[in-house]
């Protein structure tokens, strides 16, 4: 633990100015040494599983993004966060994206033998959802004197004006495909920050719903461990239709997660209804992702307040259905601090209920009340800075392990986020 605190607090950096060539073998060994020195039991021990992380309350999930489909970035993000010890990688329900995630995991395990393999999760939706949309505009319609605030505000670097014209973009029931200029479709993950800043109101958002039959086929490839269903929590009909369409494919999954927003007094009843729909053919674990303030974790300290408030609400609920609870939506470096203030960080159900002088018989009292945290936009942002620097020097389609000086910098950022959940 002391090693991790020192590592995360130290202004650790490597000089890569003047294109200095650093010895690849030496730096790769430093990466191995760092991970071995930190020694998270949940990373290196083959006996430790993501399930045990859920039970202990130190589960960490990386959200690559339900609409983020840049396979190069996804592979590199996966590699870095696998080394950092995450329990799950959540990605778009797209075959090429799933392959990129698994490639990143195996590349990390090649660097560090015996590294535990995180679960691979795909995200789908039962109806229109903020996580399943793309921005769209025709750059040829943009006035020449526009200051292009959309380009500046985009956290995913998904807007470009380098080309002279835009190719056609097609939307159907599955994910949209690439656009040559304007919005780089595979990079856009639907945060919507470009929409209000356009001075000429040229940008619109287009939403889509993942096809259930295609998703079921993807699950049957045997390189997917879990699924997450994004739902509004207000109507159960669409949820039931999606669940039935997935058929028996869900029976082989290790985990089924449901991501839902806080809908106030009706939240618990909605959860119970959805659980009753899933239960007949639910063979693995189930988890409730509490989506406080979607896609806002990279904004700042205040973004995590809604996620914390949602956790407090569910922690006090006596009649919620079975399943682990995990935070998302606004999660960042301040989330643990907020959980600690509320007495929810790595607190067992028994400890919390004794404090509250209450009782809840729906969950295992030996488990942590809040099982873990999912990091999305913030996790991608802190490592993405390193990826952008690497790509500016070496080109876009580069593997981060081929440039270990950047891998060290990225790993430092990832450990600083994952480490406090795992060790403190």
Tab-separated table of N, CA and C in Angstrom, residues 189-253:
chain	number	residue	atom	x	y	z
A	189	UNK	N	-18.742	9.389	-28.887
A	189	UNK	CA	-19.483	8.520	-27.975
A	189	UNK	C	-20.742	9.183	-27.432
A	190	UNK	N	-21.186	10.272	-28.062
A	190	UNK	CA	-22.503	10.811	-27.788
A	190	UNK	C	-22.640	11.685	-26.573
A	191	UNK	N	-21.564	12.328	-26.114
A	191	UNK	CA	-21.655	13.157	-24.903
A	191	UNK	C	-22.564	14.365	-25.112
A	192	UNK	N	-22.675	14.839	-26.357
A	192	UNK	CA	-23.582	15.927	-26.672
A	192	UNK	C	-23.052	17.319	-26.389
A	193	UNK	N	-21.791	17.447	-26.006
A	193	UNK	CA	-21.280	18.777	-25.650
A	193	UNK	C	-21.134	19.701	-26.844
A	194	UNK	N	-21.060	19.136	-28.028
A	194	UNK	CA	-20.956	19.966	-29.233
A	194	UNK	C	-22.291	20.597	-29.617
A	195	UNK	N	-23.398	20.001	-29.210
A	195	UNK	CA	-24.718	20.451	-29.667
A	195	UNK	C	-25.035	21.888	-29.271
A	196	UNK	N	-24.868	22.277	-27.997
A	196	UNK	CA	-25.275	23.630	-27.626
A	196	UNK	C	-24.273	24.719	-27.997
A	197	UNK	N	-23.038	24.331	-28.343
A	197	UNK	CA	-22.026	25.365	-28.597
A	197	UNK	C	-21.964	25.807	-30.043
A	198	UNK	N	-22.612	25.081	-30.945
A	198	UNK	CA	-22.569	25.462	-32.363
A	198	UNK	C	-23.312	26.777	-32.560
A	199	UNK	N	-22.624	27.843	-33.006
A	199	UNK	CA	-23.285	29.148	-33.156
A	199	UNK	C	-24.295	29.191	-34.295
A	200	UNK	N	-24.291	28.181	-35.159
A	200	UNK	CA	-25.191	28.177	-36.316
A	200	UNK	C	-26.206	27.024	-36.254
A	201	UNK	N	-26.233	26.298	-35.138
A	201	UNK	CA	-27.199	25.218	-34.926
A	201	UNK	C	-27.150	24.198	-36.072
A	202	UNK	N	-25.941	23.805	-36.438
A	202	UNK	CA	-25.757	22.873	-37.551
A	202	UNK	C	-25.647	21.409	-37.103
A	203	UNK	N	-25.451	21.191	-35.816
A	203	UNK	CA	-25.173	19.833	-35.340
A	203	UNK	C	-26.450	19.195	-34.797
A	204	UNK	N	-26.655	17.950	-35.131
A	204	UNK	CA	-27.778	17.205	-34.587
A	204	UNK	C	-27.273	15.867	-34.054
A	205	UNK	N	-28.052	15.248	-33.219
A	205	UNK	CA	-27.668	13.936	-32.714
A	205	UNK	C	-28.581	12.877	-33.312
A	206	UNK	N	-28.019	11.737	-33.599
A	206	UNK	CA	-28.746	10.609	-34.163
A	206	UNK	C	-28.583	9.424	-33.226
A	207	UNK	N	-29.679	8.865	-32.775
A	207	UNK	CA	-29.632	7.746	-31.838
A	207	UNK	C	-29.928	6.430	-32.562
A	208	UNK	N	-29.505	5.356	-31.950
A	208	UNK	CA	-29.728	4.044	-32.538
A	208	UNK	C	-29.905	3.027	-31.416
A	209	UNK	N	-30.438	1.875	-31.759
A	209	UNK	CA	-30.631	0.780	-30.809
A	209	UNK	C	-29.889	-0.433	-31.332
A	210	UNK	N	-29.072	-1.040	-30.493
A	210	UNK	CA	-28.343	-2.237	-30.903
A	210	UNK	C	-29.316	-3.374	-31.206
A	211	UNK	N	-29.027	-4.089	-32.258
A	211	UNK	CA	-29.879	-5.196	-32.670
A	211	UNK	C	-29.685	-6.389	-31.734
A	212	UNK	N	-30.779	-6.898	-31.185
A	212	UNK	CA	-30.703	-7.965	-30.188
A	212	UNK	C	-30.199	-9.273	-30.781
A	213	UNK	N	-30.600	-9.600	-32.005
A	213	UNK	CA	-30.181	-10.860	-32.622
A	213	UNK	C	-28.679	-10.840	-32.893
A	214	UNK	N	-28.181	-9.698	-33.388
A	214	UNK	CA	-26.738	-9.560	-33.614
A	214	UNK	C	-25.980	-9.661	-32.302
A	215	UNK	N	-26.551	-9.079	-31.253
A	215	UNK	CA	-25.926	-9.134	-29.933
A	215	UNK	C	-25.871	-10.566	-29.416
A	216	UNK	N	-26.957	-11.301	-29.585
A	216	UNK	CA	-26.982	-12.704	-29.139
A	216	UNK	C	-25.913	-13.519	-29.850
A	217	UNK	N	-25.748	-13.284	-31.153
A	217	UNK	CA	-24.707	-13.987	-31.909
A	217	UNK	C	-23.322	-13.621	-31.394
A	218	UNK	N	-23.135	-12.355	-31.014
A	218	UNK	CA	-21.851	-11.903	-30.495
A	218	UNK	C	-21.526	-12.589	-29.169
A	219	UNK	N	-22.532	-12.727	-28.319
A	219	UNK	CA	-22.331	-13.404	-27.033
A	219	UNK	C	-21.898	-14.855	-27.249
A	220	UNK	N	-22.423	-15.478	-28.256
A	220	UNK	CA	-22.131	-16.890	-28.509
A	220	UNK	C	-20.732	-17.121	-29.077
A	221	UNK	N	-19.990	-16.025	-29.344
A	221	UNK	CA	-18.611	-16.187	-29.819
A	221	UNK	C	-17.676	-16.683	-28.721
A	222	UNK	N	-18.110	-16.648	-27.483
A	222	UNK	CA	-17.347	-17.137	-26.337
A	222	UNK	C	-16.177	-16.246	-25.936
A	223	UNK	N	-16.114	-15.007	-26.419
A	223	UNK	CA	-15.105	-14.074	-25.908
A	223	UNK	C	-15.772	-12.890	-25.214
A	224	UNK	N	-17.031	-13.081	-24.832
A	224	UNK	CA	-17.785	-12.097	-24.058
A	224	UNK	C	-18.221	-12.756	-22.755
A	225	UNK	N	-17.947	-12.092	-21.631
A	225	UNK	CA	-18.271	-12.656	-20.325
A	225	UNK	C	-19.524	-12.062	-19.694
A	226	UNK	N	-19.878	-10.852	-20.122
A	226	UNK	CA	-20.961	-10.135	-19.437
A	226	UNK	C	-21.664	-9.207	-20.404
A	227	UNK	N	-22.866	-8.815	-20.015
A	227	UNK	CA	-23.633	-7.853	-20.809
A	227	UNK	C	-24.199	-6.795	-19.886
A	228	UNK	N	-24.325	-5.594	-20.412
A	228	UNK	CA	-24.984	-4.531	-19.666
A	228	UNK	C	-26.116	-3.965	-20.517
A	229	UNK	N	-27.292	-3.896	-19.921
A	229	UNK	CA	-28.463	-3.356	-20.614
A	229	UNK	C	-28.742	-1.961	-20.074
A	230	UNK	N	-28.685	-0.984	-20.944
A	230	UNK	CA	-29.026	0.387	-20.572
A	230	UNK	C	-30.522	0.581	-20.762
A	231	UNK	N	-31.165	1.068	-19.729
A	231	UNK	CA	-32.615	1.252	-19.773
A	231	UNK	C	-32.986	2.554	-19.089
A	232	UNK	N	-34.158	3.065	-19.419
A	232	UNK	CA	-34.612	4.313	-18.804
A	232	UNK	C	-35.146	4.091	-17.393
A	233	UNK	N	-35.521	2.838	-17.097
A	233	UNK	CA	-36.081	2.540	-15.795
A	233	UNK	C	-37.527	2.962	-15.643
A	234	UNK	N	-38.139	3.430	-16.706
A	234	UNK	CA	-39.515	3.940	-16.621
A	234	UNK	C	-40.538	2.986	-17.233
A	235	UNK	N	-40.112	2.209	-18.221
A	235	UNK	CA	-41.024	1.273	-18.856
A	235	UNK	C	-40.345	-0.084	-18.950
A	236	UNK	N	-41.082	-1.119	-18.641
A	236	UNK	CA	-40.500	-2.461	-18.651
A	236	UNK	C	-40.757	-3.213	-19.954
A	237	UNK	N	-41.642	-2.704	-20.793
A	237	UNK	CA	-42.002	-3.437	-22.008
A	237	UNK	C	-40.799	-3.618	-22.926
A	238	UNK	N	-40.064	-2.513	-23.203
A	238	UNK	CA	-38.911	-2.616	-24.088
A	238	UNK	C	-37.829	-3.507	-23.484
A	239	UNK	N	-37.673	-3.415	-22.174
A	239	UNK	CA	-36.680	-4.254	-21.494
A	239	UNK	C	-37.022	-5.735	-21.671
A	240	UNK	N	-38.274	-6.056	-21.474
A	240	UNK	CA	-38.702	-7.452	-21.611
A	240	UNK	C	-38.528	-7.944	-23.042
A	241	UNK	N	-38.836	-7.091	-24.016
A	241	UNK	CA	-38.683	-7.480	-25.421
A	241	UNK	C	-37.224	-7.761	-25.753
A	242	UNK	N	-36.320	-6.919	-25.262
A	242	UNK	CA	-34.895	-7.143	-25.503
A	242	UNK	C	-34.430	-8.418	-24.829
A	243	UNK	N	-34.831	-8.616	-23.584
A	243	UNK	CA	-34.397	-9.797	-22.834
A	243	UNK	C	-34.852	-11.080	-23.529
A	244	UNK	N	-36.083	-11.090	-24.024
A	244	UNK	CA	-36.591	-12.267	-24.724
A	244	UNK	C	-35.859	-12.475	-26.044
A	245	UNK	N	-35.535	-11.387	-26.729
A	245	UNK	CA	-34.839	-11.492	-28.015
A	245	UNK	C	-33.423	-12.033	-27.848
A	246	UNK	N	-32.805	-11.751	-26.708
A	246	UNK	CA	-31.464	-12.285	-26.454
A	246	UNK	C	-31.496	-13.791	-26.250
A	247	UNK	N	-32.641	-14.303	-25.850
A	247	UNK	CA	-32.847	-15.746	-25.755
A	247	UNK	C	-31.904	-16.438	-24.797
A	248	UNK	N	-31.518	-17.653	-25.178
A	248	UNK	CA	-30.682	-18.453	-24.281
A	248	UNK	C	-29.220	-18.041	-24.310
A	249	UNK	N	-28.854	-17.038	-25.106
A	249	UNK	CA	-27.459	-16.593	-25.139
A	249	UNK	C	-27.006	-16.089	-23.775
A	250	UNK	N	-27.921	-15.521	-22.988
A	250	UNK	CA	-27.555	-14.932	-21.697
A	250	UNK	C	-27.223	-15.990	-20.646
A	251	UNK	N	-27.608	-17.219	-20.911
A	251	UNK	CA	-27.429	-18.246	-19.891
A	251	UNK	C	-25.968	-18.603	-19.656
A	252	UNK	N	-25.101	-18.297	-20.601
A	252	UNK	CA	-23.685	-18.613	-20.458
A	252	UNK	C	-22.863	-17.438	-19.940
A	253	UNK	N	-23.512	-16.304	-19.674
A	253	UNK	CA	-22.793	-15.133	-19.198
A	253	UNK	C	-22.484	-15.237	-17.710
